[in-house]
CSV table of C-alpha atoms and ligand atoms in Angstrom, one decimal:
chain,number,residue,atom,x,y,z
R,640,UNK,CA,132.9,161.1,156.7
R,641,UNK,CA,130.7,160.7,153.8
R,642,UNK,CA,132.1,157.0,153.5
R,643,UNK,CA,131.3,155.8,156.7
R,644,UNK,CA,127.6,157.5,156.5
R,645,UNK,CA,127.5,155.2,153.4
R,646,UNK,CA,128.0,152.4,154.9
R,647,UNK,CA,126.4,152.8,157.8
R,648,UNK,CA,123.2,153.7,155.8
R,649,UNK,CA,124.0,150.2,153.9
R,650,UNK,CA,124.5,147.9,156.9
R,651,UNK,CA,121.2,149.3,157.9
R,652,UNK,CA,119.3,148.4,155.4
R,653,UNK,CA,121.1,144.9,155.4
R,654,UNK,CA,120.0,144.1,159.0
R,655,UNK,CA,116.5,145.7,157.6
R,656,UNK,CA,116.6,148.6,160.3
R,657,UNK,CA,114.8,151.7,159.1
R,658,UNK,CA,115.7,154.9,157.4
R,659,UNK,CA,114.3,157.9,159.9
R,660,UNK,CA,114.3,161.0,158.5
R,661,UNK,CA,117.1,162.6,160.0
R,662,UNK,CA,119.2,159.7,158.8
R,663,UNK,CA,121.7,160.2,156.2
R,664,UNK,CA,120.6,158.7,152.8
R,665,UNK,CA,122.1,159.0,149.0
R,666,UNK,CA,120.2,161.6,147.3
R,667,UNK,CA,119.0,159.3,144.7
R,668,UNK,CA,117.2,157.2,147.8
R,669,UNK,CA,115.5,160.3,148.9
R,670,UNK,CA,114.6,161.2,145.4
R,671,UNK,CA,113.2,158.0,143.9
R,672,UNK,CA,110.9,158.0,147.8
R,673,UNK,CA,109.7,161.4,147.2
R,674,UNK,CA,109.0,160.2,143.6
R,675,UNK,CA,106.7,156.9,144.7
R,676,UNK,CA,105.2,158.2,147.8
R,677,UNK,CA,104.2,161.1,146.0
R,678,UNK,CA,102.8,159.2,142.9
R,679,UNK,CA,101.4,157.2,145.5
R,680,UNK,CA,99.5,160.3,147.9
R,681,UNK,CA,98.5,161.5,144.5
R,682,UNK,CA,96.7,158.4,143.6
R,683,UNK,CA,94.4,158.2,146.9
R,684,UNK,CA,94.0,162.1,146.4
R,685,UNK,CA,92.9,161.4,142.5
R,686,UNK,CA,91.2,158.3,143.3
R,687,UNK,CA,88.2,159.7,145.4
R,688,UNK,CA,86.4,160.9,142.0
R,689,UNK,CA,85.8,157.7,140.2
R,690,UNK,CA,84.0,156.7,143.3
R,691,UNK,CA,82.7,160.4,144.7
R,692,UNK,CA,81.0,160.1,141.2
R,693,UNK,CA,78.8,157.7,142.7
R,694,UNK,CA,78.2,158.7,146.6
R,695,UNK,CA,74.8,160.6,145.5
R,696,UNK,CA,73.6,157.6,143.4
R,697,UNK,CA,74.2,154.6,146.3
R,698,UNK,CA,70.9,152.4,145.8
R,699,UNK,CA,70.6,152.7,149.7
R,700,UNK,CA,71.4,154.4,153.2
R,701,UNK,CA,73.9,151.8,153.8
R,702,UNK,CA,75.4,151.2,150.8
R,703,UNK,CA,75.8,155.2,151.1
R,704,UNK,CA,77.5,155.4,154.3
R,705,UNK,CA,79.9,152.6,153.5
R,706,UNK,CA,80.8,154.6,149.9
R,707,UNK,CA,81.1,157.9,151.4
R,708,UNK,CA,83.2,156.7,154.4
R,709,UNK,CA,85.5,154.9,151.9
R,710,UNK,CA,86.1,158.1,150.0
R,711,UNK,CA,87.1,160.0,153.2
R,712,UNK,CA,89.7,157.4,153.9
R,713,UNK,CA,91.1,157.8,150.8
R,714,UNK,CA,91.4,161.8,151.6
R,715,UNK,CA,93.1,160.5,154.8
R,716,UNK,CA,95.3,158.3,153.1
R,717,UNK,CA,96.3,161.2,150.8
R,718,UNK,CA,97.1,163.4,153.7
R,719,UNK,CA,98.9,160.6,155.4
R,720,UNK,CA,101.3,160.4,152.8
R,721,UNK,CA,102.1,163.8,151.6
R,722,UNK,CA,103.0,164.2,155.1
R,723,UNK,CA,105.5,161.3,155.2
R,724,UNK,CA,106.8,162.9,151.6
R,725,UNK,CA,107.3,166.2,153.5
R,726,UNK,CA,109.7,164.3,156.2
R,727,UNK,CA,112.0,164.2,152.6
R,728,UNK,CA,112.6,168.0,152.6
R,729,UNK,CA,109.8,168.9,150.1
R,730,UNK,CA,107.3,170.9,150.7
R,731,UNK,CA,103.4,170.4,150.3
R,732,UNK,CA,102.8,173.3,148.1
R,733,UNK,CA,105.4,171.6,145.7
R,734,UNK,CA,104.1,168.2,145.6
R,735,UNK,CA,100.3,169.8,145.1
R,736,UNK,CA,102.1,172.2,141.9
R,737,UNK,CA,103.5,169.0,140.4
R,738,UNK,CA,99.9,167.2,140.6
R,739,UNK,CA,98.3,170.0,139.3
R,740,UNK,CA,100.3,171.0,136.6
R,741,UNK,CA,100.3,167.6,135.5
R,742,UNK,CA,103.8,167.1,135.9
R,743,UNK,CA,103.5,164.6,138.6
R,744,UNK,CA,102.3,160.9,137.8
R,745,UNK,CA,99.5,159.0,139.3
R,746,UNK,CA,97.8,155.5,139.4
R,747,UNK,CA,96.4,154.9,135.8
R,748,UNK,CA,93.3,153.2,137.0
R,749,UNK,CA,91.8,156.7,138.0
R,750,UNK,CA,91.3,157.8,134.7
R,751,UNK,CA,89.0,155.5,133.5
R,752,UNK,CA,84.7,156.2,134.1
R,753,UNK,CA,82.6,154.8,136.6
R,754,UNK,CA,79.8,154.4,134.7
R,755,UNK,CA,77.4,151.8,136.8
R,756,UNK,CA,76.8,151.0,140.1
R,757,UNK,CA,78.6,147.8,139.8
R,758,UNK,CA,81.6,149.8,139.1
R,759,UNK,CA,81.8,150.6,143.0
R,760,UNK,CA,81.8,146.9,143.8
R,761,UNK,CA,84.8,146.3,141.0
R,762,UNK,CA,86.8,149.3,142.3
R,763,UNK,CA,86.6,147.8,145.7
R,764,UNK,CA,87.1,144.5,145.0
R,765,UNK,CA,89.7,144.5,142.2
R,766,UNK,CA,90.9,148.2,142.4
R,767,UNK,CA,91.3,147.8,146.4
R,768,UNK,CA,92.5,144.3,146.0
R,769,UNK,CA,95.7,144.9,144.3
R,770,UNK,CA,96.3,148.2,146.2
R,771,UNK,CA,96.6,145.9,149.4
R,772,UNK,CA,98.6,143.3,147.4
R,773,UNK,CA,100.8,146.3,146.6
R,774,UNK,CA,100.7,147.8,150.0
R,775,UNK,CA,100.9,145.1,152.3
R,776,UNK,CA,104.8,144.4,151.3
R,777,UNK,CA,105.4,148.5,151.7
R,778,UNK,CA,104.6,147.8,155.4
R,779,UNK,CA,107.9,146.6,155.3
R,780,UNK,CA,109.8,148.8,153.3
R,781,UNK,CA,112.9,150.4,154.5
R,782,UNK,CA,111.7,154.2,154.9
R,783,UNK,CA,110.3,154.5,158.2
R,784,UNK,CA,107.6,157.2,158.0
R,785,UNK,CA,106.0,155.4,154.7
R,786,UNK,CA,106.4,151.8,156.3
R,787,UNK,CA,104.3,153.1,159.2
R,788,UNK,CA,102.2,154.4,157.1
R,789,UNK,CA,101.2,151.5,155.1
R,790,UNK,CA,99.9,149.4,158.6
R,791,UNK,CA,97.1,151.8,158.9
R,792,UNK,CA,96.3,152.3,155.2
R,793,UNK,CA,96.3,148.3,154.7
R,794,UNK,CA,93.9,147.8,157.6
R,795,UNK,CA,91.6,150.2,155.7
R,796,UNK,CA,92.2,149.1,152.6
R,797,UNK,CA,91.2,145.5,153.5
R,798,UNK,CA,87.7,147.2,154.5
R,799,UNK,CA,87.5,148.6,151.5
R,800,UNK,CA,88.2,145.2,149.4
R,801,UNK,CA,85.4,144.2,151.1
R,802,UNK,CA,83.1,146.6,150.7
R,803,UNK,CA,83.3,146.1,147.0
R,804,UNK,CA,83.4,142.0,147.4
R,805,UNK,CA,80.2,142.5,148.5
R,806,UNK,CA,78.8,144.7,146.6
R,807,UNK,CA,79.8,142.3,143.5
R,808,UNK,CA,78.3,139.4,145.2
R,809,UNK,CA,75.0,140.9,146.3
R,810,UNK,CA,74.6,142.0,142.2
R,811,UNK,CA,76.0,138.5,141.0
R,812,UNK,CA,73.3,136.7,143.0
R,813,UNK,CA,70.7,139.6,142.0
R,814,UNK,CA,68.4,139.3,138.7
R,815,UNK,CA,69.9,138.4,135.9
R,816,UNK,CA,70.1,142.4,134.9
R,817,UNK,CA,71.9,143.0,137.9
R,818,UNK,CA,74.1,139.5,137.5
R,819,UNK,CA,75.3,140.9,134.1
R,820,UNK,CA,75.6,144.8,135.6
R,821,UNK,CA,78.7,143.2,137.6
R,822,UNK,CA,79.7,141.3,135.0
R,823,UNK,CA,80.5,144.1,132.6
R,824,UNK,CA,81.8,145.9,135.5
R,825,UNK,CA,84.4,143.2,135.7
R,826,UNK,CA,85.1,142.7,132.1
R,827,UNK,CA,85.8,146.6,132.4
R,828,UNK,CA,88.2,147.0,135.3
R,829,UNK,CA,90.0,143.2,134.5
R,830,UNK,CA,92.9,144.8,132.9
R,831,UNK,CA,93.3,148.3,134.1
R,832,UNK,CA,93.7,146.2,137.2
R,833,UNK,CA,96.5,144.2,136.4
R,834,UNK,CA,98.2,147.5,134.5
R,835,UNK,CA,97.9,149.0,138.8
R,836,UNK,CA,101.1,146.7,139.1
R,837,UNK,CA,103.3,148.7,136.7
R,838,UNK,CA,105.4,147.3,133.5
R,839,UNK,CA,106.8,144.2,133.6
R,840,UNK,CA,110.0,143.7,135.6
R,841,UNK,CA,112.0,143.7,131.8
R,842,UNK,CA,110.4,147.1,131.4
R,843,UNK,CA,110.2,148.6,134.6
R,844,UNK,CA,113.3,151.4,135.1
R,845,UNK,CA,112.9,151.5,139.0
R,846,UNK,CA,112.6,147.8,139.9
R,847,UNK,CA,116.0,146.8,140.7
R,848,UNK,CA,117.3,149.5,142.7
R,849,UNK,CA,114.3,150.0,144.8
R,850,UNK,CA,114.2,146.3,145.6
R,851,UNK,CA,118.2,147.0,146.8
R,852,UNK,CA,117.1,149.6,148.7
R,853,UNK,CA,114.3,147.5,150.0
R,854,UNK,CA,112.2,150.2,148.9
R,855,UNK,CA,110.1,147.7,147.0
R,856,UNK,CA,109.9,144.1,148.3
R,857,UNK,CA,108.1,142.8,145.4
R,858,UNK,CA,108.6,143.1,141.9
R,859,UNK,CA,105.6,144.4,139.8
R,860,UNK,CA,105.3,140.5,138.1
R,861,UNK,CA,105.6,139.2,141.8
R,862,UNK,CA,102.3,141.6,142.8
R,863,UNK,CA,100.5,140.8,139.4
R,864,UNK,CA,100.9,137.1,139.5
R,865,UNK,CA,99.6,137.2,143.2
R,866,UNK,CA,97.0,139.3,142.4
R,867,UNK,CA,95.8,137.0,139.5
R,868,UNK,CA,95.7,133.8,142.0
R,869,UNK,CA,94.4,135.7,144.3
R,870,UNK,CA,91.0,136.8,142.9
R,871,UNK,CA,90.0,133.9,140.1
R,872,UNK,CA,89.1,131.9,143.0
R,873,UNK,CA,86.9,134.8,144.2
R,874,UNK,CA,85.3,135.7,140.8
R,875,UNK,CA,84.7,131.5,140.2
R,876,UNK,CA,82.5,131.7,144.0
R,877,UNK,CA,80.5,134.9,143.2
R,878,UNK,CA,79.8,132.9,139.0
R,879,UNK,CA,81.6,135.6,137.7
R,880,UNK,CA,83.8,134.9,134.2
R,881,UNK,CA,87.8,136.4,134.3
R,882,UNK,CA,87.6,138.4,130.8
R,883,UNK,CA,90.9,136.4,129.7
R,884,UNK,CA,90.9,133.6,127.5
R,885,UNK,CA,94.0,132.4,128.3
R,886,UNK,CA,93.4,132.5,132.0
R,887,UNK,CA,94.4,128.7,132.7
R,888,UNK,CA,95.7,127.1,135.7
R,889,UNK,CA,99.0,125.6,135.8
R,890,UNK,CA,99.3,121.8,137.9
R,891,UNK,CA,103.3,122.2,137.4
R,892,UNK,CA,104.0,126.3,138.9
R,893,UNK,CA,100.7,125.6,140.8
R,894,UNK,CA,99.6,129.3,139.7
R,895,UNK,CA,97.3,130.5,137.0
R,896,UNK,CA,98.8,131.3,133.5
R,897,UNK,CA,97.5,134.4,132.2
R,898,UNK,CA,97.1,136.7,128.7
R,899,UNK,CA,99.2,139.7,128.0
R,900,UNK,CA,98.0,143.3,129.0
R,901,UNK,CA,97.6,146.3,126.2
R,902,UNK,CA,100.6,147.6,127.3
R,903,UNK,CA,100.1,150.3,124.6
R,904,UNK,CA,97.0,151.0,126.3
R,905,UNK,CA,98.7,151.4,129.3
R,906,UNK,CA,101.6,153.8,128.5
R,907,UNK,CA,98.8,156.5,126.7
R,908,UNK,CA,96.8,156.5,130.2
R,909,UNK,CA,100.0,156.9,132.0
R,910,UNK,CA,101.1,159.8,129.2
R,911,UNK,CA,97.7,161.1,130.1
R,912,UNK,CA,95.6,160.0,127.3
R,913,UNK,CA,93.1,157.6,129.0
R,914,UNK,CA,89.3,158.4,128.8
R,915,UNK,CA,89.1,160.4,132.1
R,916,UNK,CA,92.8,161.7,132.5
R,917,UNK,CA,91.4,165.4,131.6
R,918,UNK,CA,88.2,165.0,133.7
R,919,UNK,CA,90.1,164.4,136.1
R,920,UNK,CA,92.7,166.6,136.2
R,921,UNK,CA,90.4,169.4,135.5
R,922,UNK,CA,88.4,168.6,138.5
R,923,UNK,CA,91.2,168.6,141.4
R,924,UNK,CA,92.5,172.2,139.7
R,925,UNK,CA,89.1,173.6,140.2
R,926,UNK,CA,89.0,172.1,143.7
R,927,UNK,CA,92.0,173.6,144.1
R,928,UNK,CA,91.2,177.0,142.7
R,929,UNK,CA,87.7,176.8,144.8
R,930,UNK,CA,89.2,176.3,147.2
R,931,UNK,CA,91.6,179.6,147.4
R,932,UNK,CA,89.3,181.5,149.4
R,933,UNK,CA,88.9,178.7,152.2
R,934,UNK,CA,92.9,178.5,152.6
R,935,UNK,CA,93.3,182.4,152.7
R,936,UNK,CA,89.9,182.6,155.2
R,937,UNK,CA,92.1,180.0,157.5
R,938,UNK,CA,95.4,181.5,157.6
R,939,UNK,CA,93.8,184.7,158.6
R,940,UNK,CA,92.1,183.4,161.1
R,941,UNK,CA,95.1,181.8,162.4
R,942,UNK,CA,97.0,185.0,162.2
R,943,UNK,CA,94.2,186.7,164.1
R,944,UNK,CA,94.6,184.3,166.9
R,945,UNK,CA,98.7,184.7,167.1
R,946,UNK,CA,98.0,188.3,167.8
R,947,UNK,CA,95.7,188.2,170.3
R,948,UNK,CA,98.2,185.5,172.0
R,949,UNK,CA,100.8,187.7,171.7
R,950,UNK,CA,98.9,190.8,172.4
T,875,ACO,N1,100.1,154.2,136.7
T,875,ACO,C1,100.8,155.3,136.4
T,875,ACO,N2,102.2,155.2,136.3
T,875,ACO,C2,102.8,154.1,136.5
T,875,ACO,C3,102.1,152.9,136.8
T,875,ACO,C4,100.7,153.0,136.9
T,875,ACO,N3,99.9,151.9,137.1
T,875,ACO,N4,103.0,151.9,137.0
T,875,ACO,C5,104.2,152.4,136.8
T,875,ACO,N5,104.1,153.7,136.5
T,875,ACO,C6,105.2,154.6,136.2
T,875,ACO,C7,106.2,154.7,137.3
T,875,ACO,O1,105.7,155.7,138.3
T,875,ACO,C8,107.4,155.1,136.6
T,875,ACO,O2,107.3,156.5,136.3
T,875,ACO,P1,108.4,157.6,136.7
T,875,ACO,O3,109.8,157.1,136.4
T,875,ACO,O4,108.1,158.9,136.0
T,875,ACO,O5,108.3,157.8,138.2
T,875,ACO,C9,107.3,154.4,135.3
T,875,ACO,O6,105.9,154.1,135.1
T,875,ACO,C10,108.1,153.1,135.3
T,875,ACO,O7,107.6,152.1,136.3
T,875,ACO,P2,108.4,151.3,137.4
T,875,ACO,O8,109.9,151.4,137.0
T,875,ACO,O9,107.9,150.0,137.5
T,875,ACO,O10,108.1,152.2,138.6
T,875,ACO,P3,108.1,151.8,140.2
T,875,ACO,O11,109.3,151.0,140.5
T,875,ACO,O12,107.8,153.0,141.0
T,875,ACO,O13,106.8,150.8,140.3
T,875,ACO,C11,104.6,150.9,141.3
T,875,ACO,C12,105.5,151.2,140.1
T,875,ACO,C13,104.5,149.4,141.5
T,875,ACO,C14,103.2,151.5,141.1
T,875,ACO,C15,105.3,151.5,142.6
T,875,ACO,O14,105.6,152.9,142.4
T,875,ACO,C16,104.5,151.4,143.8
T,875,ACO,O15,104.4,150.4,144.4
T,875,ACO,N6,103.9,152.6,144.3
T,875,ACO,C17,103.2,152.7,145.6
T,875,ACO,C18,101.8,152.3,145.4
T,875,ACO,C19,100.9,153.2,144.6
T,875,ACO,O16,101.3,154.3,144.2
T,875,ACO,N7,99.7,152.8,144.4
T,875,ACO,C20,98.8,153.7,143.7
T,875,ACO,C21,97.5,153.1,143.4
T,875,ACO,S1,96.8,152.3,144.8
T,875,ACO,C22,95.7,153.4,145.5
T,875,ACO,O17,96.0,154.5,145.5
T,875,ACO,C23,94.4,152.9,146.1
């Protein structure tokens, strides 16, 4: 019966077992996952531009290869995703209507411009950063096809970090042009950073039921404060300055204190009025438009080669 189903679904996520997707689960579990991993696929699929903007302009072969190989990874990391989404009974060609007719949401940091080179090594490092911060507690969230899916994006994700780390660090110790290229490259992407993490845990609608569902393990203040500790000591080693005046360490919590984010900045990106949210936007519709002719090319192909199976 329904009731025992229940409960069964309940003792497993209790003893942490995972949800497969031929497991029962309430309809609101399956909704609010199809809701964050989608947000979430959307996010790495959106988040190759900022970067992409740059893969023609790397100062070198290297730098090049490591920028373009991080954008395909992202691509993967999309794919990866809408296909754990998919194991939720919705379809692909759904999920890609709801992104591009801007119902769906995505991560807020990907609509604002990449406007120097330094910006690549603050996306990596800060952008990156709290993405793994994020991530790395989803590899042990209760949904089995997204918990799996996490390992392999983390593991990338850390090369990514550090991809960026040392981009920042090879521009911090460069002339002082370059020092102060990465500087306003961090004074930039400081806050959208922190705003990655979501509301605060008083605003945030979805906190407490996804941590009973072990959906989330973290609370978006857990990930922000860890994020914050995390990367002052980084930013002090490369002589880079926080853009927060009332970044202070705290002897008694043992954490850094830290100033309040524009959370009025915040909710107009996420309501899709940040600087790039059109760009943006715009460009994965005409992709997707473009594109028409390499779909339809491919399924007749395809069909082509059922025939002459069956033939
Ligand atoms: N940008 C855009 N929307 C956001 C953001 C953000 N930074 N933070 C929160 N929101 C949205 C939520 O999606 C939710 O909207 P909805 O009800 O329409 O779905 C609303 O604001 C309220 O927020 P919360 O109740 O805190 O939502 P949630 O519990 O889902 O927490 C979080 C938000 C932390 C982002 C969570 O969804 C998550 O961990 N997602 C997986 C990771 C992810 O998507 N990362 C994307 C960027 S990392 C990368 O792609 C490299």
């Amino acid at each position: 019966s329904e009731l025992e189903l229940e409960a069964e679904f309940e003792r497993k996520i209790a003893n942490d077992q995972k949800i497969e997707p031929k497991d029962w689960m309430p309809e609101k579990y399956r909704k609010t996952h199809i809701r964050q991993i989608s947000q979430h696929a959307h996010s790495e699929i959106v988040g190759m531009l900022p970067e992409g903007n740059w893969i023609t302009r790397a100062p070198s072969l290297r730098r090049k290869v490591a920028l373009l190989a991080k954008v395909q990874d992202e691509a993967g990391h999309g794919l990866y995703l809408y296909s754990a989404c998919e194991t939720l009974g919705v379809s692909r060609e759904e999920l890609y209507d709801q992104l591009h007719s801007g119902e769906a949401k995505y991560s807020s940091i990907f609509n604002y411009p990449t406007v120097t080179w330094a910006d690549m090594g603050a996306i990596g490092w800060l952008v990156d950063g709290a993405a793994i911060i994020n991530q790395v507690p989803l590899t042990a969230t209760s949904y089995g096809p997204y918990a799996r899916a996490m390992v392999r994006v983390c593991k990338e994700e850390s090369f990514h970090q550090r991809q960026g780390f040392e981009i920042m660090m090879t521009l911090a110790n460069g002339t002082p042009e370059q020092k102060a290229m990465a500087q306003d490259a961090l004074n930039r992407w400081w806050w959208p950073s922190l705003m990655m993490l979501g509301p605060t845990d008083a605003e945030s609608v979805h906190t407490e039921q996804s941590m009973k569902w072990k959906l989330k393990r973290k609370t978006n203040d857990e990930l922000r404060q860890q994020f914050v500790d995390q990367t002052v000591p980084q930013a002090e080693l490369i002589g880079l300055t926080i853009p927060d005046p009332d970044l202070k360490w705290n002897e008694e919590t043992k954490r850094y204190d830290f100033g309040e984010m524009d959370w009025d900045e915040f909710w107009q990106v996420v309501k899709g009025h940040g600087p790039c949210n059109k760009v943006r936007m715009d460009a994965r519709r005409n992709a997707w438009n473009k594109g028409e002719w390499v779909r339809d090319a491919a399924m007749a192909y395809a069909e082509k080669q059922e025939q002459l199976e069956t033939a």
